[in-house]
Amino acid sequence: MFPGAIAAETPDKPAYIMATTGQVVTYGELDAAANRLSQLFWSLGLRPGDHVAFCMENNPRFFEVAWGAHYAGLRYTAASSRLTSGELTYIINDCGAKVFITSAYKADQATEIVADTPNVMLRLMIDGTVEGYESYEEAVAAQPATPLDDRREGGDMLYSSGTTGRPKGVKGPIPDAALGAAPALLGLTQILFSFQSEMTYLSPAPLYHSAPLRFNMTVMRFGGTCVLMEHFDPELFLTFLERYQCTHTQVVPTMFIRMLKLDPAVRTRYDVGSLRMCVHAAAPCPVEVKRQMIEWWGPIIHEYYAGTEGNGFVYCNSEQWLAHPGTVGTAVSGKVHVLDEDGETELRQGEPGTIYFEGGGSFEYHNDPGKTSGSRNSKGWSTLGDVGYLDADEYLFLTDRKAFMIISGGVNIYPQEAENVLAMHPKVVDVAIFGVPNADFGEEVKAVVQPVSMDEAGPELEHELIAYCRTQLADVKCPRSIDFRPELPRHPTGKLYKRLLKDEYWVGHGQSRII
């Protein structure tokens, strides 16, 4: 299925609603707009496999752009609206985009990148124009709303968030199939998450990220309705759950934490009884956070572990998690192996090592054969670079990313444990933990904390937090010192940009163990 097929039967059904304004875009409107844009791409000579890129906020036209590219059989890159001009320029050039679409919200940056993206043949801007860009609205209005002949499935090529250096395009295969052929995610979401035509899906995250982009487009393949938040706010999230009677949602653990830290009187003000399914992913969830969420919402919380690469999929429901607290589940797609440092030797149950998938989906890193080959072992199994272990029942537990590991006096320390502890302290909003130079031990554990109030930041709170951490973890795993910041550089998808923090502490030490 695809929006055009839904529009043929129920053209007036809402495909998506902008949560704050209440603006409705119907399936008929979405299909017509996507058809016009696909006709524009075709008129420029773009053919299946060619590449376009777009960068905008959670804009009402976001999905007509995505579906327009998909209808034309193109590869499309949705770029983060938080990128620097240099990062955005790199991605546009690296993916080989022939068309670039943005919005007036990004006007200043759009102007900056024109001279440095010479291979773009057409630049379009939504909600206004600046020098170098044509009006998106005028360009698509000049095209017919009739479908292209012999439409083929397109596909995304999304870029990593850049937390480990230059972002890389994750290039999976595009099926040689007619538009409407069911992707693997369609069956997976139907079986595991009960996706169907009568669902209402609340999407609180940036739409350019892989999970929101793919899951929203999957909802539209089923003929459900998406409710798109312009940005996440914990109380607004609860407001929209109640207002739109949402049945499904997908969040990241930091959203759980911020909802749990609302005043209890605020949390209980909202009726969340319509919610039948909450999916979370993207980062490890502290055990106590998830336990409290299940107590609040009931056993409707589902978790998965996967990557943009699509090389495997691990899943658990609430009952499975309660029986194995802290697990991310068991493999649904691809077989999980935990291997030692050489990427070849299988480790025993309970012993942490690098997680590999056998037999999952294929992918490559665009223009980076070295990184592609580095993600495989001699058997062809692939890894995302995460560390974890399997229990006796083959349930997977994540320890951390290999690149985040701290080596202090020869001891391997995974900072996720201490981060999970400190995140639950009532005086902490956010926390990042990483290794900093130590003359005797090589590295020591450092925490950078965003406190609830910067007025409390200082030695007294530092000592309180370190002592709190030591009541739950061995001393070696706890920070030896804490710095305070009014805000941490966290990606909207929930990932911390630890590299930006850590680099500050390694300047002048002759090396930088980049995260």
Short mmCIF file of C-alpha atoms in Angstrom, two decimals:
data_model
loop_
_atom_site.label_atom_id
_atom_site.label_comp_id
_atom_site.label_asym_id
_atom_site.label_seq_id
_atom_site.Cartn_x
_atom_site.Cartn_y
_atom_site.Cartn_z
CA MET A 1 0.00 0.00 0.00
CA PHE A 2 0.91 3.67 -0.31
CA PRO A 3 -0.99 6.98 0.22
CA GLY A 4 -2.42 6.97 -3.32
CA ALA A 5 -4.09 3.61 -2.70
CA ILE A 6 -5.59 4.93 0.55
CA ALA A 7 -6.71 8.13 -1.20
CA ALA A 8 -8.57 6.11 -3.82
CA GLU A 9 -10.79 4.66 -1.08
CA THR A 10 -10.89 7.38 1.62
CA PRO A 11 -9.58 10.66 0.15
CA ASP A 12 -10.86 12.77 3.05
CA LYS A 13 -9.27 10.70 5.81
CA PRO A 14 -6.49 12.57 7.66
CA ALA A 15 -3.08 11.25 6.72
CA TYR A 16 -1.48 13.48 9.31
CA ILE A 17 -2.32 16.31 11.70
CA MET A 18 0.07 18.99 12.92
CA ALA A 19 -0.34 18.62 16.67
CA THR A 20 -0.03 22.24 17.78
CA THR A 21 -2.00 23.99 15.03
CA GLY A 22 -4.42 21.18 14.26
CA GLN A 23 -3.75 21.51 10.52
CA VAL A 24 -5.03 18.41 8.72
CA VAL A 25 -3.57 16.97 5.52
CA THR A 26 -5.84 14.33 4.00
CA TYR A 27 -4.77 11.32 1.99
CA GLY A 28 -6.24 12.93 -1.12
CA GLU A 29 -4.21 16.10 -0.55
CA LEU A 30 -1.03 14.19 0.26
CA ASP A 31 -1.32 11.97 -2.80
CA ALA A 32 -1.96 14.89 -5.17
CA ALA A 33 0.98 16.87 -3.76
CA ALA A 34 3.31 13.86 -3.97
CA ASN A 35 2.22 13.21 -7.55
CA ARG A 36 2.98 16.81 -8.54
CA LEU A 37 6.42 16.69 -6.98
CA SER A 38 7.22 13.34 -8.61
CA GLN A 39 6.18 14.85 -11.96
CA LEU A 40 8.57 17.76 -11.31
CA PHE A 41 11.45 15.38 -10.57
CA TRP A 42 10.68 13.45 -13.76
CA SER A 43 10.55 16.66 -15.84
CA LEU A 44 14.09 17.46 -14.67
CA GLY A 45 15.31 14.14 -16.02
CA LEU A 46 15.61 12.37 -12.66
CA ARG A 47 15.02 8.65 -12.88
CA PRO A 48 14.83 5.77 -10.36
CA GLY A 49 18.03 5.59 -8.34
CA ASP A 50 18.87 9.29 -8.69
CA HIS A 51 19.25 11.26 -5.48
CA VAL A 52 17.49 14.24 -3.85
CA ALA A 53 17.95 15.77 -0.40
CA PHE A 54 15.78 17.89 1.87
CA CYS A 55 16.30 19.67 5.16
CA MET A 56 13.55 21.31 7.20
CA GLU A 57 11.84 21.42 10.56
CA ASN A 58 8.75 19.28 11.26
CA ASN A 59 6.98 21.12 8.46
CA PRO A 60 3.44 20.35 7.18
CA ARG A 61 4.96 19.63 3.73
CA PHE A 62 7.66 17.27 5.01
CA PHE A 63 5.84 14.10 4.01
CA GLU A 64 4.67 15.30 0.62
CA VAL A 65 8.36 15.83 -0.17
CA ALA A 66 9.30 12.36 1.12
CA TRP A 67 6.46 10.64 -0.71
CA GLY A 68 7.06 12.70 -3.88
CA ALA A 69 10.62 11.38 -4.01
CA HIS A 70 9.41 7.89 -3.17
CA TYR A 71 6.75 7.99 -5.91
CA ALA A 72 9.49 8.88 -8.41
CA GLY A 73 11.59 5.87 -7.39
CA LEU A 74 14.39 8.09 -6.08
CA ARG A 75 16.83 7.79 -3.23
CA TYR A 76 16.14 10.57 -0.76
CA THR A 77 18.11 11.94 2.16
CA ALA A 78 16.28 13.73 4.95
CA ALA A 79 19.01 15.81 6.61
CA SER A 80 18.91 17.03 10.20
CA SER A 81 17.67 20.59 10.62
CA ARG A 82 20.27 21.00 13.40
CA LEU A 83 23.34 20.45 11.20
CA THR A 84 25.99 23.11 10.76
CA SER A 85 26.34 24.56 7.27
CA GLY A 86 29.54 22.56 6.78
CA GLU A 87 27.82 19.31 7.77
CA LEU A 88 24.82 19.97 5.53
CA THR A 89 27.07 20.89 2.60
CA TYR A 90 29.04 17.68 3.10
CA ILE A 91 25.89 15.53 3.07
CA ILE A 92 24.38 17.20 -0.02
CA ASN A 93 27.63 16.73 -1.94
CA ASP A 94 28.37 13.26 -0.61
CA CYS A 95 24.97 11.82 -1.50
CA GLY A 96 25.06 13.41 -4.98
CA ALA A 97 21.74 15.24 -4.60
CA LYS A 98 20.48 16.74 -7.86
CA VAL A 99 17.65 18.60 -6.11
CA PHE A 100 17.69 20.20 -2.67
CA ILE A 101 14.51 21.26 -0.88
CA THR A 102 14.39 23.32 2.31
CA SER A 103 12.10 25.77 4.10
CA ALA A 104 12.11 29.43 5.08
CA TYR A 105 12.88 28.27 8.62
CA LYS A 106 16.34 27.39 7.28
CA ALA A 107 16.71 30.46 5.04
CA ASP A 108 19.96 31.77 6.51
CA GLN A 109 21.73 28.44 6.21
CA ALA A 110 20.20 27.79 2.80
CA THR A 111 21.89 30.93 1.50
CA GLU A 112 25.25 29.97 3.02
CA ILE A 113 25.50 26.61 1.28
CA VAL A 114 24.63 27.62 -2.31
CA ALA A 115 28.18 28.27 -3.51
CA ASP A 116 29.51 25.08 -1.90
CA THR A 117 26.95 22.72 -3.49
CA PRO A 118 27.55 23.31 -7.21
CA ASN A 119 26.15 19.98 -8.41
CA VAL A 120 22.60 20.72 -7.27
CA MET A 121 20.56 21.50 -10.39
CA LEU A 122 17.42 22.83 -8.64
CA ARG A 123 16.93 24.39 -5.21
CA LEU A 124 13.43 24.85 -3.82
CA MET A 125 12.22 26.61 -0.68
CA ILE A 126 8.93 26.16 1.15
CA ASP A 127 7.14 29.14 2.74
CA GLY A 128 9.31 31.76 1.01
CA THR A 129 12.34 32.25 -1.19
CA VAL A 130 15.88 33.59 -0.91
CA GLU A 131 18.54 34.13 -3.55
CA GLY A 132 19.40 30.87 -5.27
CA TYR A 133 16.07 29.18 -4.48
CA GLU A 134 12.80 28.96 -6.36
CA SER A 135 9.39 28.80 -4.74
CA TYR A 136 8.50 25.20 -3.94
CA GLU A 137 4.79 25.98 -4.05
CA GLU A 138 4.95 27.56 -7.50
CA ALA A 139 7.17 24.83 -8.92
CA VAL A 140 4.90 21.96 -7.88
CA ALA A 141 1.67 23.81 -8.71
CA ALA A 142 2.79 23.97 -12.34
CA GLN A 143 2.86 20.16 -12.53
CA PRO A 144 -0.10 17.81 -13.11
CA ALA A 145 -1.45 15.79 -10.17
CA THR A 146 -1.65 12.65 -12.30
CA PRO A 147 0.56 9.69 -11.34
CA LEU A 148 3.73 8.89 -13.23
CA ASP A 149 3.62 5.86 -15.49
CA ASP A 150 5.16 2.60 -14.19
CA ARG A 151 6.00 3.94 -10.72
CA ARG A 152 8.69 2.06 -8.79
CA GLU A 153 9.48 1.97 -5.09
CA GLY A 154 12.01 4.57 -3.95
CA GLY A 155 13.94 4.50 -0.70
CA ASP A 156 15.75 6.61 1.86
CA MET A 157 19.51 6.94 2.37
CA LEU A 158 19.91 8.47 5.79
CA TYR A 159 23.08 9.66 7.46
CA SER A 160 24.43 8.73 10.85
CA SER A 161 24.07 11.42 13.50
CA GLY A 162 27.79 12.14 13.44
CA THR A 163 28.45 11.24 17.08
CA THR A 164 31.55 9.31 15.95
CA GLY A 165 32.92 11.79 13.43
CA ARG A 166 31.76 12.55 9.89
CA PRO A 167 28.21 11.32 9.27
CA LYS A 168 27.96 8.49 6.75
CA GLY A 169 25.13 7.62 4.42
CA VAL A 170 23.60 4.23 5.15
CA LYS A 171 22.80 2.74 1.76
CA GLY A 172 20.45 -0.21 1.70
CA PRO A 173 19.04 -1.88 -1.40
CA ILE A 174 16.02 -0.35 -3.16
CA PRO A 175 13.60 -3.10 -4.21
CA ASP A 176 13.07 -3.47 -7.93
CA ALA A 177 9.33 -3.42 -7.39
CA ALA A 178 6.24 -1.48 -8.34
CA LEU A 179 5.14 1.33 -6.02
CA GLY A 180 3.09 -0.21 -3.21
CA ALA A 181 5.18 -3.35 -2.73
CA ALA A 182 5.20 -4.10 0.99
CA PRO A 183 8.53 -3.36 2.73
CA ALA A 184 9.73 -5.61 5.55
CA LEU A 185 8.83 -2.95 8.13
CA LEU A 186 5.16 -3.25 7.17
CA GLY A 187 4.86 -6.84 8.32
CA LEU A 188 7.09 -6.27 11.34
CA THR A 189 5.00 -3.38 12.67
CA GLN A 190 1.76 -5.23 12.02
CA ILE A 191 2.85 -8.34 13.90
CA LEU A 192 4.79 -6.75 16.77
CA PHE A 193 3.11 -3.37 17.23
CA SER A 194 -0.44 -3.93 15.93
CA PHE A 195 -0.23 -1.30 13.21
CA GLN A 196 -3.50 -1.09 11.24
CA SER A 197 -5.74 1.36 9.40
CA GLU A 198 -7.62 2.66 12.45
CA MET A 199 -4.53 3.64 14.42
CA THR A 200 -3.59 7.19 15.46
CA TYR A 201 0.17 7.52 15.88
CA LEU A 202 1.68 10.33 17.97
CA SER A 203 5.14 11.24 16.65
CA PRO A 204 7.10 13.53 19.03
CA ALA A 205 10.55 13.34 17.41
CA PRO A 206 12.30 15.10 14.50
CA LEU A 207 10.96 13.62 11.27
CA TYR A 208 14.35 13.44 9.54
CA HIS A 209 15.54 10.66 11.84
CA SER A 210 15.21 7.09 10.60
CA ALA A 211 12.62 5.78 13.08
CA PRO A 212 10.16 8.72 12.85
CA LEU A 213 10.54 8.93 9.07
CA ARG A 214 10.09 5.22 8.43
CA PHE A 215 7.43 4.56 11.07
CA ASN A 216 5.27 7.53 10.01
CA MET A 217 5.49 6.47 6.37
CA THR A 218 4.57 2.94 7.43
CA VAL A 219 1.50 4.25 9.27
CA MET A 220 0.51 5.98 6.03
CA ARG A 221 0.90 2.73 4.12
CA PHE A 222 -1.65 1.19 6.48
CA GLY A 223 -3.99 4.18 6.13
CA GLY A 224 -3.70 5.29 9.75
CA THR A 225 -3.41 8.89 10.96
CA CYS A 226 -0.19 10.47 12.24
CA VAL A 227 -0.14 13.32 14.75
CA LEU A 228 3.11 15.25 14.30
CA MET A 229 4.53 17.26 17.17
CA GLU A 230 6.62 20.23 16.08
CA HIS A 231 8.95 19.57 19.02
CA PHE A 232 8.87 17.44 22.16
CA ASP A 233 7.64 18.83 25.46
CA PRO A 234 6.63 16.36 28.20
CA GLU A 235 3.35 18.00 29.18
CA LEU A 236 2.40 18.79 25.58
CA PHE A 237 3.01 15.13 24.74
CA LEU A 238 0.42 14.10 27.33
CA THR A 239 -1.90 16.86 26.12
CA PHE A 240 -1.81 15.57 22.55
CA LEU A 241 -2.20 11.95 23.62
CA GLU A 242 -5.48 12.92 25.25
CA ARG A 243 -6.65 15.48 22.66
CA TYR A 244 -6.18 13.26 19.62
CA GLN A 245 -6.97 9.96 21.42
CA CYS A 246 -3.72 8.47 20.11
CA THR A 247 -3.44 4.69 20.10
CA HIS A 248 0.27 4.32 19.28
CA THR A 249 3.45 6.31 19.85
CA GLN A 250 7.23 5.95 19.67
CA VAL A 251 9.59 7.70 22.08
CA VAL A 252 13.17 7.64 23.32
CA PRO A 253 14.19 7.07 26.97
CA THR A 254 14.97 10.74 27.64
CA MET A 255 11.30 11.48 26.92
CA PHE A 256 10.27 8.91 29.54
CA ILE A 257 12.61 10.54 32.05
CA ARG A 258 11.25 14.03 31.41
CA MET A 259 7.64 12.86 31.72
CA LEU A 260 8.42 11.05 34.99
CA LYS A 261 9.98 14.23 36.37
CA LEU A 262 6.78 16.20 35.82
CA ASP A 263 4.92 17.10 38.99
CA PRO A 264 2.65 14.13 39.86
CA ALA A 265 -0.35 16.46 39.79
CA VAL A 266 0.52 17.33 36.18
CA ARG A 267 1.06 13.71 35.13
CA THR A 268 -2.27 12.52 36.54
CA ARG A 269 -4.16 15.40 34.94
CA TYR A 270 -4.14 13.71 31.52
CA ASP A 271 -6.06 10.65 30.36
CA VAL A 272 -3.75 8.31 28.45
CA GLY A 273 -6.28 5.50 28.32
CA SER A 274 -6.52 5.56 24.51
CA LEU A 275 -2.87 4.44 24.23
CA ARG A 276 -2.55 0.78 23.29
CA MET A 277 1.08 0.64 22.22
CA CYS A 278 4.21 2.63 23.12
CA VAL A 279 7.43 1.71 21.33
CA HIS A 280 10.82 2.93 22.48
CA ALA A 281 14.31 2.60 21.05
CA ALA A 282 17.40 4.66 20.05
CA ALA A 283 19.19 4.52 23.43
CA PRO A 284 19.38 2.20 26.45
CA CYS A 285 16.60 2.82 28.98
CA PRO A 286 17.46 2.82 32.68
CA VAL A 287 15.75 -0.11 34.42
CA GLU A 288 13.99 2.01 37.03
CA VAL A 289 12.70 4.42 34.38
CA LYS A 290 11.08 1.63 32.39
CA ARG A 291 9.68 -0.03 35.49
CA GLN A 292 7.98 3.22 36.50
CA MET A 293 6.60 3.74 32.99
CA ILE A 294 5.07 0.25 32.95
CA GLU A 295 3.51 0.95 36.36
CA TRP A 296 2.06 4.20 35.00
CA TRP A 297 0.89 3.14 31.52
CA GLY A 298 0.54 -0.60 32.00
CA PRO A 299 2.20 -3.45 30.03
CA ILE A 300 1.84 -1.67 26.69
CA ILE A 301 5.49 -0.64 26.38
CA HIS A 302 7.52 -2.38 23.69
CA GLU A 303 11.22 -1.99 22.97
CA TYR A 304 13.45 -2.75 20.02
CA TYR A 305 17.14 -2.54 19.28
CA ALA A 306 18.10 -1.88 15.66
CA GLY A 307 19.98 0.64 13.58
CA THR A 308 19.45 2.73 10.48
CA GLU A 309 21.55 0.04 8.79
CA GLY A 310 18.70 -2.47 9.10
CA ASN A 311 21.09 -5.37 9.69
CA GLY A 312 19.03 -6.91 12.50
CA PHE A 313 16.08 -6.37 14.82
CA VAL A 314 15.79 -7.30 18.49
CA TYR A 315 12.48 -6.93 20.34
CA CYS A 316 10.73 -7.43 23.68
CA ASN A 317 7.31 -6.64 25.10
CA SER A 318 6.59 -5.56 28.68
CA GLU A 319 6.07 -9.07 30.00
CA GLN A 320 9.36 -10.27 28.53
CA TRP A 321 11.16 -7.23 29.93
CA LEU A 322 9.71 -7.70 33.42
CA ALA A 323 11.00 -11.28 33.35
CA HIS A 324 14.42 -10.07 32.16
CA PRO A 325 14.76 -6.47 33.52
CA GLY A 326 17.10 -4.38 31.41
CA THR A 327 16.95 -6.53 28.28
CA VAL A 328 16.30 -5.12 24.82
CA GLY A 329 14.83 -8.48 23.80
CA THR A 330 15.55 -11.40 21.52
CA ALA A 331 16.35 -11.42 17.82
CA VAL A 332 13.41 -11.21 15.43
CA SER A 333 15.50 -10.52 12.32
CA GLY A 334 19.08 -11.75 12.12
CA LYS A 335 20.81 -13.99 14.68
CA VAL A 336 22.72 -12.23 17.47
CA HIS A 337 26.32 -13.16 18.29
CA VAL A 338 28.51 -11.60 20.99
CA LEU A 339 32.17 -11.72 19.97
CA ASP A 340 35.48 -10.73 21.51
CA GLU A 341 37.83 -7.97 20.38
CA ASP A 342 38.92 -9.80 17.25
CA GLY A 343 35.31 -10.05 16.04
CA GLU A 344 35.66 -13.79 15.52
CA THR A 345 35.47 -15.66 18.84
CA GLU A 346 32.07 -16.25 20.46
CA LEU A 347 31.90 -15.27 24.13
CA ARG A 348 30.11 -17.10 26.93
CA GLN A 349 26.68 -16.16 28.23
CA GLY A 350 26.86 -13.11 30.47
CA GLU A 351 30.23 -12.01 29.10
CA PRO A 352 30.11 -8.60 27.34
CA GLY A 353 31.51 -8.17 23.86
CA THR A 354 30.74 -6.63 20.49
CA ILE A 355 27.27 -7.42 19.13
CA TYR A 356 27.12 -8.86 15.61
CA PHE A 357 24.14 -9.85 13.47
CA GLU A 358 24.17 -12.88 11.22
CA GLY A 359 21.77 -13.05 8.29
CA GLY A 360 20.15 -9.64 8.72
CA GLY A 361 19.59 -7.00 6.04
CA SER A 362 22.42 -5.88 3.79
CA PHE A 363 23.82 -2.33 3.74
CA GLU A 364 26.89 -0.30 2.89
CA TYR A 365 28.25 3.06 3.99
CA HIS A 366 28.05 5.37 1.00
CA ASN A 367 31.47 6.36 -0.38
CA ASP A 368 33.24 4.64 2.53
CA PRO A 369 34.31 1.08 1.65
CA GLY A 370 36.68 1.07 4.62
CA LYS A 371 33.90 1.67 7.13
CA THR A 372 31.71 -0.84 5.31
CA SER A 373 34.33 -3.59 5.48
CA GLY A 374 35.16 -2.62 9.07
CA SER A 375 31.58 -3.35 10.10
CA ARG A 376 31.91 -7.01 9.02
CA ASN A 377 33.87 -9.97 10.32
CA SER A 378 35.29 -12.84 8.27
CA LYS A 379 31.92 -14.63 8.28
CA GLY A 380 30.11 -11.59 6.88
CA TRP A 381 28.31 -10.85 10.15
CA SER A 382 27.84 -7.10 10.72
CA THR A 383 28.03 -4.85 13.77
CA LEU A 384 26.88 -1.36 14.74
CA GLY A 385 29.72 -1.13 17.28
CA ASP A 386 27.55 -1.74 20.34
CA VAL A 387 28.64 -3.84 23.32
CA GLY A 388 26.37 -6.24 25.19
CA TYR A 389 25.83 -9.77 26.38
CA LEU A 390 23.32 -12.62 26.11
CA ASP A 391 21.70 -14.34 29.08
CA ALA A 392 20.83 -18.04 29.34
CA ASP A 393 17.53 -17.45 27.52
CA GLU A 394 19.22 -15.62 24.59
CA TYR A 395 17.93 -12.22 25.73
CA LEU A 396 20.27 -9.40 24.74
CA PHE A 397 21.46 -6.76 27.20
CA LEU A 398 23.26 -3.62 25.99
CA THR A 399 26.29 -2.48 27.94
CA ASP A 400 27.33 0.57 25.89
CA ARG A 401 28.97 1.48 22.62
CA LYS A 402 32.54 0.22 22.28
CA ALA A 403 33.72 3.75 21.47
CA PHE A 404 32.31 5.05 24.80
CA MET A 405 34.33 2.62 26.92
CA ILE A 406 36.67 4.18 29.50
CA ILE A 407 39.95 2.40 30.24
CA SER A 408 41.18 3.40 33.70
CA GLY A 409 44.20 1.60 35.12
CA GLY A 410 43.54 -1.31 32.75
CA VAL A 411 39.90 -1.64 33.87
CA ASN A 412 37.18 -1.38 31.23
CA ILE A 413 34.33 0.89 32.37
CA TYR A 414 31.08 1.39 30.48
CA PRO A 415 29.65 4.82 31.41
CA GLN A 416 26.03 3.91 30.60
CA GLU A 417 25.66 2.31 34.04
CA ALA A 418 26.53 5.49 35.93
CA GLU A 419 24.52 7.63 33.51
CA ASN A 420 21.45 5.49 34.21
CA VAL A 421 21.90 5.96 37.96
CA LEU A 422 22.45 9.71 37.92
CA ALA A 423 19.64 10.33 35.42
CA MET A 424 17.17 9.25 38.11
CA HIS A 425 18.44 11.68 40.76
CA PRO A 426 15.73 14.32 41.37
CA LYS A 427 18.19 17.18 40.97
CA VAL A 428 19.46 15.99 37.53
CA VAL A 429 17.91 16.82 34.16
CA ASP A 430 20.59 15.26 31.95
CA VAL A 431 24.01 13.66 32.31
CA ALA A 432 26.96 12.59 30.16
CA ILE A 433 29.82 10.45 31.43
CA PHE A 434 33.13 9.85 29.64
CA GLY A 435 36.85 9.41 30.23
CA VAL A 436 39.22 12.33 30.78
CA PRO A 437 43.03 12.31 31.09
CA ASN A 438 44.62 10.96 34.27
CA ALA A 439 48.41 10.90 34.60
CA ASP A 440 48.47 7.70 36.68
CA PHE A 441 45.59 5.65 35.22
CA GLY A 442 45.37 6.94 31.64
CA GLU A 443 41.73 7.96 32.08
CA GLU A 444 39.33 8.71 34.90
CA VAL A 445 35.55 8.93 34.95
CA LYS A 446 34.11 12.41 34.48
CA ALA A 447 30.45 13.44 34.60
CA VAL A 448 28.93 16.55 33.07
CA VAL A 449 25.50 17.24 34.51
CA GLN A 450 22.62 19.52 33.58
CA PRO A 451 21.01 20.21 36.98
CA VAL A 452 17.38 21.09 37.56
CA SER A 453 18.63 24.45 38.83
CA MET A 454 22.00 25.98 38.00
CA ASP A 455 21.72 27.85 41.31
CA GLU A 456 22.47 24.53 43.03
CA ALA A 457 25.47 23.73 40.83
CA GLY A 458 28.64 23.54 42.90
CA PRO A 459 30.75 21.39 45.24
CA GLU A 460 27.84 20.43 47.53
CA LEU A 461 25.74 19.00 44.68
CA GLU A 462 28.85 17.39 43.18
CA HIS A 463 29.54 15.51 46.41
CA GLU A 464 25.87 14.56 46.78
CA LEU A 465 25.70 13.08 43.27
CA ILE A 466 28.98 11.15 43.57
CA ALA A 467 27.86 9.72 46.92
CA TYR A 468 24.47 8.79 45.43
CA CYS A 469 26.16 6.97 42.54
CA ARG A 470 28.43 5.07 44.94
CA THR A 471 25.43 3.72 46.85
CA GLN A 472 24.43 1.78 43.71
CA LEU A 473 27.66 1.09 41.79
CA ALA A 474 31.26 0.17 42.52
CA ASP A 475 33.49 3.20 43.11
CA VAL A 476 35.50 2.55 39.95
CA LYS A 477 32.39 3.00 37.81
CA CYS A 478 31.38 6.31 39.41
CA PRO A 479 32.59 9.78 38.44
CA ARG A 480 35.54 11.18 40.35
CA SER A 481 34.44 14.71 39.51
CA ILE A 482 31.40 16.48 38.08
CA ASP A 483 31.09 19.64 36.04
CA PHE A 484 27.78 21.43 35.51
CA ARG A 485 26.29 22.92 32.36
CA PRO A 486 22.94 24.66 31.73
CA GLU A 487 22.34 22.28 28.80
CA LEU A 488 24.01 19.25 27.26
CA PRO A 489 24.51 18.81 23.49
CA ARG A 490 21.91 16.09 23.01
CA HIS A 491 20.62 15.13 19.57
CA PRO A 492 16.80 15.31 19.34
CA THR A 493 16.76 11.54 18.78
CA GLY A 494 18.11 11.06 22.30
CA LYS A 495 21.81 10.57 21.53
CA LEU A 496 24.39 12.60 23.39
CA TYR A 497 27.08 14.39 21.41
CA LYS A 498 29.71 13.26 23.90
CA ARG A 499 32.46 14.00 21.40
CA LEU A 500 31.76 17.73 21.70
CA LEU A 501 32.12 17.59 25.46
CA LYS A 502 34.99 15.14 25.63
CA ASP A 503 37.19 16.97 23.12
CA GLU A 504 37.33 19.94 25.51
CA TYR A 505 39.02 17.80 28.18
CA TRP A 506 41.57 16.19 25.84
CA VAL A 507 42.89 19.36 24.20
CA GLY A 508 46.64 19.67 24.77
CA HIS A 509 47.11 16.06 25.87
CA GLY A 510 48.60 14.88 22.61
CA GLN A 511 45.64 12.72 21.70
CA SER A 512 41.89 12.77 21.61
CA ARG A 513 40.04 9.54 22.17
CA ILE A 514 37.13 10.65 20.01
CA ILE A 515 33.74 9.19 20.88
#
